[in-house]
PDB file of C-alpha atoms and ligand atoms in Angstrom:
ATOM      1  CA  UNK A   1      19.908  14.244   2.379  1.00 72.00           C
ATOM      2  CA  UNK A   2      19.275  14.267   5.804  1.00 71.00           C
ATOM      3  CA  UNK A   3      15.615  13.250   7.911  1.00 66.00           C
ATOM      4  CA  UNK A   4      15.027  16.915   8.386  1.00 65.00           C
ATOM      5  CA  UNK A   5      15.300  17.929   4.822  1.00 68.00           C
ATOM      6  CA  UNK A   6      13.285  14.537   3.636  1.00 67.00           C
ATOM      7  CA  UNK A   7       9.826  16.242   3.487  1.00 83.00           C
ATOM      8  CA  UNK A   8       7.296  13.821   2.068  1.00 92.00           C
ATOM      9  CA  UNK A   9       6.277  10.659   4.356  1.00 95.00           C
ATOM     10  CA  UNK A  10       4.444   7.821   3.140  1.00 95.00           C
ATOM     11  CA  UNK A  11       2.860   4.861   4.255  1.00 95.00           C
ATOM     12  CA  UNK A  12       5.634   3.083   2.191  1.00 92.00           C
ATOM     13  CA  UNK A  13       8.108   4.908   4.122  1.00 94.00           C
ATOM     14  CA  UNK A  14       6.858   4.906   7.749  1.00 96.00           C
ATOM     15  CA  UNK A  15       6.524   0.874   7.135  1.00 95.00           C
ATOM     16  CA  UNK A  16      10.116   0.598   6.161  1.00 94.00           C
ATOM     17  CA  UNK A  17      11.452   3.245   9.660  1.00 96.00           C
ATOM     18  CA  UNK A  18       9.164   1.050  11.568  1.00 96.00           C
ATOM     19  CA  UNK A  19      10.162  -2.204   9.861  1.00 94.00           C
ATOM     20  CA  UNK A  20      14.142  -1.424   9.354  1.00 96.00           C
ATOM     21  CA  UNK A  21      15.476   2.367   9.960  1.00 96.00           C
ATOM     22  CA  UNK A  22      18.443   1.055   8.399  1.00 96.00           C
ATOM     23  CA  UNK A  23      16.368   0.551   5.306  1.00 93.00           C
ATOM     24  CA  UNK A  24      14.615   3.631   5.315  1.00 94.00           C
ATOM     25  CA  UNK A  25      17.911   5.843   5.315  1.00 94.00           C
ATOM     26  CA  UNK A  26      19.559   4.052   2.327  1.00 93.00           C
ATOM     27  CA  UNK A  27      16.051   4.430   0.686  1.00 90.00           C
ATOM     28  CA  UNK A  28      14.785   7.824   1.233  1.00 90.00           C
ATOM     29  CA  UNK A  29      17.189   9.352   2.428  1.00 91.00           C
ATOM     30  CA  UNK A  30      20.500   8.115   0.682  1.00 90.00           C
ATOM     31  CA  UNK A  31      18.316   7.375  -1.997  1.00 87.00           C
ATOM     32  CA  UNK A  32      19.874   4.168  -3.308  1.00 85.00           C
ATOM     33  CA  UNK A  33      18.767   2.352  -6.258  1.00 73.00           C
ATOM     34  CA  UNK A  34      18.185  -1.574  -5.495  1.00 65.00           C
ATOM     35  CA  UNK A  35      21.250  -3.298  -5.876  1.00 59.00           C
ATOM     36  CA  UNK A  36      20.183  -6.756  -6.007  1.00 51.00           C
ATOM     37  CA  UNK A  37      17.083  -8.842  -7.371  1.00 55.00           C
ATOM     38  CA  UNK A  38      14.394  -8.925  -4.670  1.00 54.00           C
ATOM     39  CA  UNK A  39      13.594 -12.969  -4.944  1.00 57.00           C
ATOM     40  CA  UNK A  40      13.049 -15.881  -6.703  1.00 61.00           C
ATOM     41  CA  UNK A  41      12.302 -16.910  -8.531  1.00 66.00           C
ATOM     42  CA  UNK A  42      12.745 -13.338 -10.583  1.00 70.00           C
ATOM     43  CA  UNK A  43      11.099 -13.677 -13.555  1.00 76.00           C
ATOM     44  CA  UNK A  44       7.856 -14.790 -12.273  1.00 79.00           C
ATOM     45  CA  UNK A  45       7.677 -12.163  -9.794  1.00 78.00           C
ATOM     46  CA  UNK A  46       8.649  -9.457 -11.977  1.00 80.00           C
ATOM     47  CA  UNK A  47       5.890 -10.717 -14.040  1.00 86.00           C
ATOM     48  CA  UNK A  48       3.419 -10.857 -11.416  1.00 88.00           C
ATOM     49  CA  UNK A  49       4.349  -7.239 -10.594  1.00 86.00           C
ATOM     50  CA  UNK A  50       3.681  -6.057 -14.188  1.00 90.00           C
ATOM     51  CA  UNK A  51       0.432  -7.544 -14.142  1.00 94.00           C
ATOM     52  CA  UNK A  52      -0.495  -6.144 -10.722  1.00 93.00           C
ATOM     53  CA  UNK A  53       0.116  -2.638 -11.670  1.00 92.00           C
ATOM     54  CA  UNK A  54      -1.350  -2.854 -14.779  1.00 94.00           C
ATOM     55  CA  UNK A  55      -4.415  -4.242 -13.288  1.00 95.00           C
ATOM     56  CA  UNK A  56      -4.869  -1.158 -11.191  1.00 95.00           C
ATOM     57  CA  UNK A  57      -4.662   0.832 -14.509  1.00 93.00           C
ATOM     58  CA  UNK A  58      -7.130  -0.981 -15.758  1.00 95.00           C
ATOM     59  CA  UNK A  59      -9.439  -0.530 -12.664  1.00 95.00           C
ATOM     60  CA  UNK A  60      -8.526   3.164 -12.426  1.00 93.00           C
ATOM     61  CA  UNK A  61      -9.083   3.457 -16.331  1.00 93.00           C
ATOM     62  CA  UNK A  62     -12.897   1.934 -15.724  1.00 93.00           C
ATOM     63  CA  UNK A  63     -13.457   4.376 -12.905  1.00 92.00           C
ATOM     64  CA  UNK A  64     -13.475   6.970 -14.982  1.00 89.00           C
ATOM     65  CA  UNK A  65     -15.204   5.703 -17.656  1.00 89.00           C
ATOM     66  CA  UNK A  66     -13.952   3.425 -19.797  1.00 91.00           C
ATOM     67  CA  UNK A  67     -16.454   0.968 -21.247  1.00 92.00           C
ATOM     68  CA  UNK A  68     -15.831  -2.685 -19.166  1.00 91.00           C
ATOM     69  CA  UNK A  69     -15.999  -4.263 -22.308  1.00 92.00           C
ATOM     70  CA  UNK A  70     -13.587  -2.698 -23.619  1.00 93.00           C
ATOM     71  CA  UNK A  71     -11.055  -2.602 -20.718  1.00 92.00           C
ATOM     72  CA  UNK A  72     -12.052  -6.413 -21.046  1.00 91.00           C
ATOM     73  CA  UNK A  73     -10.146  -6.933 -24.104  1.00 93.00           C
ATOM     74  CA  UNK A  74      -7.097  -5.169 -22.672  1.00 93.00           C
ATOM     75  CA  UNK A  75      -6.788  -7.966 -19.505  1.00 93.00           C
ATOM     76  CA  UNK A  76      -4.804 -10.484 -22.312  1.00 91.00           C
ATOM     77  CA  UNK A  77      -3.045 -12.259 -19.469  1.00 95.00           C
ATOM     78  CA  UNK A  78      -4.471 -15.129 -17.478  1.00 96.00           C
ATOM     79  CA  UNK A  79      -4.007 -13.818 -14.398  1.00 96.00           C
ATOM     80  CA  UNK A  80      -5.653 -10.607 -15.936  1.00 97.00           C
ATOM     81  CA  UNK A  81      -8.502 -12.347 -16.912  1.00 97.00           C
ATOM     82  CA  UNK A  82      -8.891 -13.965 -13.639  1.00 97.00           C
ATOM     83  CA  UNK A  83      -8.642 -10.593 -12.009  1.00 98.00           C
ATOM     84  CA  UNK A  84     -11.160  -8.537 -14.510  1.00 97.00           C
ATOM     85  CA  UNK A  85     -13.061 -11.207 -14.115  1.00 96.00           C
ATOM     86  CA  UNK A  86     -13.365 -11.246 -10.497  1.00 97.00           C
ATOM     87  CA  UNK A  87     -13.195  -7.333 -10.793  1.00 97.00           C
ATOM     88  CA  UNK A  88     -16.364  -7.264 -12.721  1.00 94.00           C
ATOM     89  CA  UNK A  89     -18.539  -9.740 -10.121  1.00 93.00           C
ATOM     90  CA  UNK A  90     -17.896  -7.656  -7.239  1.00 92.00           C
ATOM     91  CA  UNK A  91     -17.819  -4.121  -8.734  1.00 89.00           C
ATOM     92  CA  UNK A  92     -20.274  -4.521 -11.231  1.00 83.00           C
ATOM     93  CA  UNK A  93     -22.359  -1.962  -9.362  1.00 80.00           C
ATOM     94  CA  UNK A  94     -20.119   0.781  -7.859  1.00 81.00           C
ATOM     95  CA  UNK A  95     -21.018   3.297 -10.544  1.00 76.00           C
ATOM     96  CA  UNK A  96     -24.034   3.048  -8.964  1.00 76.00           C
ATOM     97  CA  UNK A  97     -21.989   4.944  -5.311  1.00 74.00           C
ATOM     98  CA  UNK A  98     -22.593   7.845  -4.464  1.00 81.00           C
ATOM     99  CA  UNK A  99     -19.135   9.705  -5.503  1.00 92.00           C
ATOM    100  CA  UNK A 100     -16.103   7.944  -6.528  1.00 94.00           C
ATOM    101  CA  UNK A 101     -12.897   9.517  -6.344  1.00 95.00           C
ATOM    102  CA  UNK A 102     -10.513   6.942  -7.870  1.00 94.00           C
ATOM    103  CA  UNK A 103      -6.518   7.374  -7.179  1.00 93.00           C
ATOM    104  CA  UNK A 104      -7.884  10.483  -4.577  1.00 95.00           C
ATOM    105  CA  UNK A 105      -4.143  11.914  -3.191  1.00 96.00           C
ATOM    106  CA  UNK A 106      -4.656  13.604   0.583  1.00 97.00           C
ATOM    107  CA  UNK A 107      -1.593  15.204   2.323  1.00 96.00           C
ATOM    108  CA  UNK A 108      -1.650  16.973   5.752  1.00 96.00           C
ATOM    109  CA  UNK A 109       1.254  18.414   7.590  1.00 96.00           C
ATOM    110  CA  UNK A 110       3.215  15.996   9.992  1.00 96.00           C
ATOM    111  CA  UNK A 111       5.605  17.754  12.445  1.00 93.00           C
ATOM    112  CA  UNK A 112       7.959  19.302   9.821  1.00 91.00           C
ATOM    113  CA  UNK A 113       6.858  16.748   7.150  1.00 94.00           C
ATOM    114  CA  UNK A 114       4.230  16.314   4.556  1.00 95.00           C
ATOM    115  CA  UNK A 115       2.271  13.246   5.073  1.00 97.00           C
ATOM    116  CA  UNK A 116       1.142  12.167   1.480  1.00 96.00           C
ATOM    117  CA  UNK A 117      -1.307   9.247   0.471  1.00 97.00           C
ATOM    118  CA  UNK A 118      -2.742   7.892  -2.867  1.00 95.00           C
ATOM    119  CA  UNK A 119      -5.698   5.725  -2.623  1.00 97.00           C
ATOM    120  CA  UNK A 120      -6.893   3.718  -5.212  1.00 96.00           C
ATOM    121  CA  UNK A 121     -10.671   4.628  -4.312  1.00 96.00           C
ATOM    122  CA  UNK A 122     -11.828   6.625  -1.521  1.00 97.00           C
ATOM    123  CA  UNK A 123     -16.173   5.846  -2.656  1.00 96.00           C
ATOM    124  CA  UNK A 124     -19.089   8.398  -0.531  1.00 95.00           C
ATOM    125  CA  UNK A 125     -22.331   6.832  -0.037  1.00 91.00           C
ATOM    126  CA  UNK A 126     -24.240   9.358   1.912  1.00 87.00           C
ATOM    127  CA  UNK A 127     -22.865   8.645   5.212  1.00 90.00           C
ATOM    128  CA  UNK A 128     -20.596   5.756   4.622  1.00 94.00           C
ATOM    129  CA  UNK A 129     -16.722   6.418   3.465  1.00 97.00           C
ATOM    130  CA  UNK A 130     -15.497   3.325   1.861  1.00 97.00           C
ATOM    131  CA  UNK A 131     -11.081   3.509   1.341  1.00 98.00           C
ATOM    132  CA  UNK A 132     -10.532   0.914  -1.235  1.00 97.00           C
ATOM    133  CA  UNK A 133      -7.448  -1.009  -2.562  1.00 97.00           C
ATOM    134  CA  UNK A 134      -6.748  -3.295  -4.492  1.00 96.00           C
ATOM    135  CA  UNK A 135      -3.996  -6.197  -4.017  1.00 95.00           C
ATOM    136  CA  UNK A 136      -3.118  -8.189  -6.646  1.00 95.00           C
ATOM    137  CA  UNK A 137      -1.560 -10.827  -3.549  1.00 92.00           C
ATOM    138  CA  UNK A 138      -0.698 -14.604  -4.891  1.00 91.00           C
ATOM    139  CA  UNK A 139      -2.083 -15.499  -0.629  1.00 90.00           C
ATOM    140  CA  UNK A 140      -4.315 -13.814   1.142  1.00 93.00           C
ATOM    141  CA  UNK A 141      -2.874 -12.129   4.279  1.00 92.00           C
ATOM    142  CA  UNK A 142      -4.376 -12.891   8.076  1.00 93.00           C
ATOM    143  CA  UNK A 143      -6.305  -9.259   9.316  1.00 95.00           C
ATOM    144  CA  UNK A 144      -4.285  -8.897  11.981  1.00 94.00           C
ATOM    145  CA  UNK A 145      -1.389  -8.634   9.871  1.00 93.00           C
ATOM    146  CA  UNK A 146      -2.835  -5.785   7.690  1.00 95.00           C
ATOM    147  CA  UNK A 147      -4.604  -4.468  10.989  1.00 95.00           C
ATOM    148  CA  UNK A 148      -0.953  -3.548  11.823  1.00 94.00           C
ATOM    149  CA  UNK A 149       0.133  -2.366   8.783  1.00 95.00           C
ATOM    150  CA  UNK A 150       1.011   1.498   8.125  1.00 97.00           C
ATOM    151  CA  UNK A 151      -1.400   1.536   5.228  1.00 97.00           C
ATOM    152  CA  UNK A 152      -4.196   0.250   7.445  1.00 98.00           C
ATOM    153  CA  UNK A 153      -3.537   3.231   9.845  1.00 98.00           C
ATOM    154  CA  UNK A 154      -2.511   5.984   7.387  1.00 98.00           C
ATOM    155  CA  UNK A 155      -5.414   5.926   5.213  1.00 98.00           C
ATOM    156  CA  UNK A 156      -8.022   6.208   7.624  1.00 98.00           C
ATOM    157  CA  UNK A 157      -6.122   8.825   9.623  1.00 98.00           C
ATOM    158  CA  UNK A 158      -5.504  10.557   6.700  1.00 98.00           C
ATOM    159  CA  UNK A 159      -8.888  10.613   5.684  1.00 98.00           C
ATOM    160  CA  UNK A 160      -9.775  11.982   8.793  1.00 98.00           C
ATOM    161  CA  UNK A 161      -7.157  14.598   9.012  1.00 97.00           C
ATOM    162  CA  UNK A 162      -7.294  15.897   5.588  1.00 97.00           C
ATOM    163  CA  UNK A 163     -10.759  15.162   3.533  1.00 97.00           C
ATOM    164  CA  UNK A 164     -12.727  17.355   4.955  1.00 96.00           C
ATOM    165  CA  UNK A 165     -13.016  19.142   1.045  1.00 96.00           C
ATOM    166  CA  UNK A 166     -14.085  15.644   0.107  1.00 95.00           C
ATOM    167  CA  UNK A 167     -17.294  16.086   2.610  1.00 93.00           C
ATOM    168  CA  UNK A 168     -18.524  20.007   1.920  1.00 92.00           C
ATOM    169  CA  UNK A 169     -15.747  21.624   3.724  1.00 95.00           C
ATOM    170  CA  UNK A 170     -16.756  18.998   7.255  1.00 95.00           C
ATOM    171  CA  UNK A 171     -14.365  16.715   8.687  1.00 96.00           C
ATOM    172  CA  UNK A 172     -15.444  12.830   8.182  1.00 97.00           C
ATOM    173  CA  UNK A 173     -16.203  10.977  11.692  1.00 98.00           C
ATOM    174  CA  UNK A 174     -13.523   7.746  12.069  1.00 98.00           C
ATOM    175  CA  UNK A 175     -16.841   5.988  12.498  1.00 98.00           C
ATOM    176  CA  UNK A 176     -17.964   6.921   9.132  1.00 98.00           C
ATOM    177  CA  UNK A 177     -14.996   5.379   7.445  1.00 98.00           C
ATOM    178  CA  UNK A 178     -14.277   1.490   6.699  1.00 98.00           C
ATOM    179  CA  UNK A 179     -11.056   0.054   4.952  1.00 98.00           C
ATOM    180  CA  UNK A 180     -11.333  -2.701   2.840  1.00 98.00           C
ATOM    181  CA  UNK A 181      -8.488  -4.536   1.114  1.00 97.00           C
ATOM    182  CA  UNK A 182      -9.998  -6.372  -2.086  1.00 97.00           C
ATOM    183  CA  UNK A 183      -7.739  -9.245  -2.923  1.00 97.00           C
ATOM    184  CA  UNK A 184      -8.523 -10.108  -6.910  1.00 97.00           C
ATOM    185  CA  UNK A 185      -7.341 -14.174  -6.482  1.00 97.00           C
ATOM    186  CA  UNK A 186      -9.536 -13.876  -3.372  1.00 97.00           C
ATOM    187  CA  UNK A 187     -12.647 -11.888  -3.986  1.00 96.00           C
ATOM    188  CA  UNK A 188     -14.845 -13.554  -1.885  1.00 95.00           C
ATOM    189  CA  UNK A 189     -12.481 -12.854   0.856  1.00 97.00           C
ATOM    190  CA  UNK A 190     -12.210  -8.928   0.932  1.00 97.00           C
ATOM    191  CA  UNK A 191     -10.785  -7.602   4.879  1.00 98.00           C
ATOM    192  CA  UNK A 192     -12.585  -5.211   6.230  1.00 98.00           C
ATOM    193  CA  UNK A 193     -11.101  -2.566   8.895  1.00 98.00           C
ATOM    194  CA  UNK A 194     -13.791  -0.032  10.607  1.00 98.00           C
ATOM    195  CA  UNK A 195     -13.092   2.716  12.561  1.00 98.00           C
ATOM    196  CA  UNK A 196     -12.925   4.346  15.882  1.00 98.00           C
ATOM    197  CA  UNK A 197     -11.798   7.603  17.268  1.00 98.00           C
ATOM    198  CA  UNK A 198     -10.442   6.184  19.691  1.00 98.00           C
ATOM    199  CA  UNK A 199      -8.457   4.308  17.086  1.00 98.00           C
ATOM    200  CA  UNK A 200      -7.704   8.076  14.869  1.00 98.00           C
ATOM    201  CA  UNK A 201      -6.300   9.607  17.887  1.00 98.00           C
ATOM    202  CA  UNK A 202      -4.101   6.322  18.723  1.00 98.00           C
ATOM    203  CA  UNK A 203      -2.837   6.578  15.058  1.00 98.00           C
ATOM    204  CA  UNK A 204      -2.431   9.902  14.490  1.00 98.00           C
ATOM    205  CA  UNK A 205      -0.418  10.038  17.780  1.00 98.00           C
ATOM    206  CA  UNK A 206       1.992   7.480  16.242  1.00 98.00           C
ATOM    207  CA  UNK A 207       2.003   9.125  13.045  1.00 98.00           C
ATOM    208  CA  UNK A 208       2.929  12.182  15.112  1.00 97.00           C
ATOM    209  CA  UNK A 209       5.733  10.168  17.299  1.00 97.00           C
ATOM    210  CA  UNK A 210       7.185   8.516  14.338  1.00 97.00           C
ATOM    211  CA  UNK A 211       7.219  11.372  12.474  1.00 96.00           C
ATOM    212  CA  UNK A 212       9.306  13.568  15.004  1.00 95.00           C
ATOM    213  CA  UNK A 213      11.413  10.778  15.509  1.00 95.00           C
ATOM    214  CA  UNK A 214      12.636  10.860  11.923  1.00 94.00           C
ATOM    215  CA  UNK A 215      12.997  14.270  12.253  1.00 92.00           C
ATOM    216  CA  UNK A 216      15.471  13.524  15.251  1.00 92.00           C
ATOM    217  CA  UNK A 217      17.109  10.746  14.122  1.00 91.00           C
ATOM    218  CA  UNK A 218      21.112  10.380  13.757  1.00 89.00           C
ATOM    219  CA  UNK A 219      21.689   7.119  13.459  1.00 92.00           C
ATOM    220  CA  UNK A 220      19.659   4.308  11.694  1.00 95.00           C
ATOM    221  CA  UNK A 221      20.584   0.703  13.165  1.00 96.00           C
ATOM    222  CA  UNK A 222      19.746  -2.297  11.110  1.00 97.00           C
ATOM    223  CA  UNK A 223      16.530  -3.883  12.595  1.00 96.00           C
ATOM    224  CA  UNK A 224      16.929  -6.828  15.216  1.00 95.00           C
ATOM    225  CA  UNK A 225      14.845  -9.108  13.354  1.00 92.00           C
ATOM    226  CA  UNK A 226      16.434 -10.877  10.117  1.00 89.00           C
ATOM    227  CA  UNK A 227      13.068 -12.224   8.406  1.00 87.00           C
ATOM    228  CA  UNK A 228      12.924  -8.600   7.946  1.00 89.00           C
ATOM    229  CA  UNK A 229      16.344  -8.893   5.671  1.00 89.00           C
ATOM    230  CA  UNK A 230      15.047 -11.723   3.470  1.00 85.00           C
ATOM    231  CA  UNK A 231      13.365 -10.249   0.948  1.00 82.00           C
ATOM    232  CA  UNK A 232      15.231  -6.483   1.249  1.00 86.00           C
ATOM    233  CA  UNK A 233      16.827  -4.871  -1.628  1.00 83.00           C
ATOM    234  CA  UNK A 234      19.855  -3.970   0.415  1.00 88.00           C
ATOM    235  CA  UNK A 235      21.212  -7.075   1.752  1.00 87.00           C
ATOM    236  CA  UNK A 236      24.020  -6.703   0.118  1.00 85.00           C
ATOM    237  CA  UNK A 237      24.990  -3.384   1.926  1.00 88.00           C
ATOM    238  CA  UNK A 238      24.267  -4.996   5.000  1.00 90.00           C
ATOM    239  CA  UNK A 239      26.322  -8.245   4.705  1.00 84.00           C
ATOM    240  CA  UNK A 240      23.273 -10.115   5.748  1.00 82.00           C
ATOM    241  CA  UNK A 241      22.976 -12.336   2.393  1.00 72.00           C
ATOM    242  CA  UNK A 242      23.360 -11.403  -1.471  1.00 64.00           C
ATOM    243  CA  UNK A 243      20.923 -14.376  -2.565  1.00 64.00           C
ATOM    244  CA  UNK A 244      17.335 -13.750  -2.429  1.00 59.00           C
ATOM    245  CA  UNK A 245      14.981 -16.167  -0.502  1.00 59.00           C
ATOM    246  CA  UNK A 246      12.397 -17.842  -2.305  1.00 57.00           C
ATOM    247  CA  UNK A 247       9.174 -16.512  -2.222  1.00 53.00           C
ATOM    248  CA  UNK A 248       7.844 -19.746  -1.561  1.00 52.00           C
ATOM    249  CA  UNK A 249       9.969 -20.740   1.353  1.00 52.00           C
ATOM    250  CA  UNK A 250       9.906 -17.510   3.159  1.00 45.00           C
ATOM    251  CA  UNK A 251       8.527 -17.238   6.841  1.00 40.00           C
ATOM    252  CA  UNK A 252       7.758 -13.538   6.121  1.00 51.00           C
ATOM    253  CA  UNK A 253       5.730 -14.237   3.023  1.00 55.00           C
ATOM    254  CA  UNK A 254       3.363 -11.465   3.285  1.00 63.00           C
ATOM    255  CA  UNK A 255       6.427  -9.096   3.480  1.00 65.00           C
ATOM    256  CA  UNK A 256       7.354 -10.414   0.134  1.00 59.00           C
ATOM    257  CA  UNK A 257       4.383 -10.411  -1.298  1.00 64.00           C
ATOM    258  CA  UNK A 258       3.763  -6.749  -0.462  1.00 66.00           C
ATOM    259  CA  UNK A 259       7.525  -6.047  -2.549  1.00 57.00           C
ATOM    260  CA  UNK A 260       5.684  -6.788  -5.750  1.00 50.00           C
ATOM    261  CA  UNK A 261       2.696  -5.017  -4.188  1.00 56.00           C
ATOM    262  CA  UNK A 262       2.901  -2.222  -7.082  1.00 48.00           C
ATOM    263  CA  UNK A 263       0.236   0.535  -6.494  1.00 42.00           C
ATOM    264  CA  UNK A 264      -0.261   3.876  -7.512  1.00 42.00           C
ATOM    265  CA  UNK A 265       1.277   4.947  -4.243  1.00 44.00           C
ATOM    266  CA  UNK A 266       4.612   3.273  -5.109  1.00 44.00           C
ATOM    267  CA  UNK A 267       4.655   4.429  -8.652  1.00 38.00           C
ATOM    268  CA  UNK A 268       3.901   8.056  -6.792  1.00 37.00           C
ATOM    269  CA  UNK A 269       6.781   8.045  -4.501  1.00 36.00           C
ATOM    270  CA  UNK A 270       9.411   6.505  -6.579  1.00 28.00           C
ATOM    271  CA  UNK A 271       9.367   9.966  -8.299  1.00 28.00           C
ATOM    272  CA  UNK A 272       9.898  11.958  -5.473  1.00 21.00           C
TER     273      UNK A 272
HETATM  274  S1  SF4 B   1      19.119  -5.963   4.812  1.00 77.58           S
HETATM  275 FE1  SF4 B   1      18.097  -6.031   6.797  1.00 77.58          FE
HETATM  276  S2  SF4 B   1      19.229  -4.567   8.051  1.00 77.58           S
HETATM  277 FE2  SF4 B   1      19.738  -4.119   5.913  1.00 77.58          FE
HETATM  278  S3  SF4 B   1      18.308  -2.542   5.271  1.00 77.58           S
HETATM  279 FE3  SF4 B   1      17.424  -4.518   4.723  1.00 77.58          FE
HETATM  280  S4  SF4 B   1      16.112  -5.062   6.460  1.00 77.58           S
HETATM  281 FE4  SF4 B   1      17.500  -3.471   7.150  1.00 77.58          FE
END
């Protein structure tokens, strides 16, 4: 496949152009299933990713309706637990929102491209827009990490750009919207991002940039920066290591963490 037959761009897979381009053409475009384990120490990890996504079912699955009590008995893990637990003291009253649209999907064109996100809960309190998501994270990231992040900038542009039928048929204002990343081993420690127009137009610009630069794109050189190659699925193609680094070690531990990040987005674009 080539960039200007890939039509769907994610968050996921603007982070990886931005992070390696390399990366992003064995991934989305060559479509290459990971050839090697992504750390240690595995088991834990793939684990911790289990739990993670099916803690977000579980959230999801009370959004809709399912009696707490008895999504309750379903969290039979102790991180789970933990996580419900810490779920339930902070949430305990979003029923009472406005409107809740849990797992909301919003696309918009981009150049020749399909921009496509899935949040895990876009809530409407009169005037307020809340994006929520959850991160099942063993640390909690600094803010200016996630401020940088393409998921930070993404979902609020998207919301912006393209939920307008979310608001009567009227475009939300940037100031209207906040992001905030709920951590469940940190929930008294949720990050906040508000919003700007002046920040929209910055991001949709890149989005815009990045976007036709895909488009363009003949050649996909391996990024600069080898943190970035730590924790990457495709070491092995790159000769830059076949042993994973330890989680624990790593200098680039958020960028790890956010590998066994599993969300609904992920689970969305892995079919694609
Ligand atoms: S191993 Fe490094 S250079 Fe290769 S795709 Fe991964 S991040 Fe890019």
């Amino acid at each position: 496949m080539t960039a200007s037959q890939l039509t769907i761009l994610s968050q996921t897979s603007l982070q990886d152009y931005v992070d390696c381009p390399r990366r992003f053409q064995l991934r989305y475009l060559d479509r290459l299933a990971y050839p090697a384990v992504e750390s240690e120490p595995t088991l834990e990890n793939e684990r911790h990713q289990q739990e993670g996504e099916f803690f977000h079912r579980l959230v999801q699955q009370y959004l809709i309706g399912i009696p707490a009590k008895q999504i309750g008995n379903l969290a039979n893990t102790i991180n789970l637990q933990r996580w419900w637990e810490n779920f339930q003291q902070d949430f305990r009253s979003l029923k009472d929102f406005g409107s809740l649209y849990p797992e909301a999907t919003l696309s918009s064109p981009l150049g020749n491209h399909r921009l496509l996100a899935k949040y895990d809960l876009i809530a409407i309190d009169q005037e307020k827009i809340t994006i929520y998501d959850w991160k099942t994270y063993r640390k909690r990231p600094r803010n200016e990490w996630l401020s940088g992040r393409m998921q930070t900038r993404v979902y609020r542009a998207l919301l912006v750009h393209a939920g307008a039928h979310l608001n009567n048929g009227q475009a939300f204002e940037p100031e209207q919207i906040e992001m905030v990343y709920w951590f469940s081993d940190f929930p008294n420690d949720p990050a906040r991002f508000s919003y700007t127009s002046a920040q929209f137009k910055r991001d949709w610009d890149l989005l815009a940039k990045l976007a036709e630069e895909i488009t363009n794109a003949s050649y996909y050189p391996l990024t600069d920066d080898r943190t970035k190659c730590l924790f990457c699925p495709y070491r092995s193609y790159c000769e830059r290591g076949d042993r994973a680094g330890d989680i624990d070690q790593a200098e680039v531990e958020m960028e790890a963490e956010e590998l066994f990040d599993v969300n609904f987005e992920q689970i969305g674009e892995i079919a694609f």
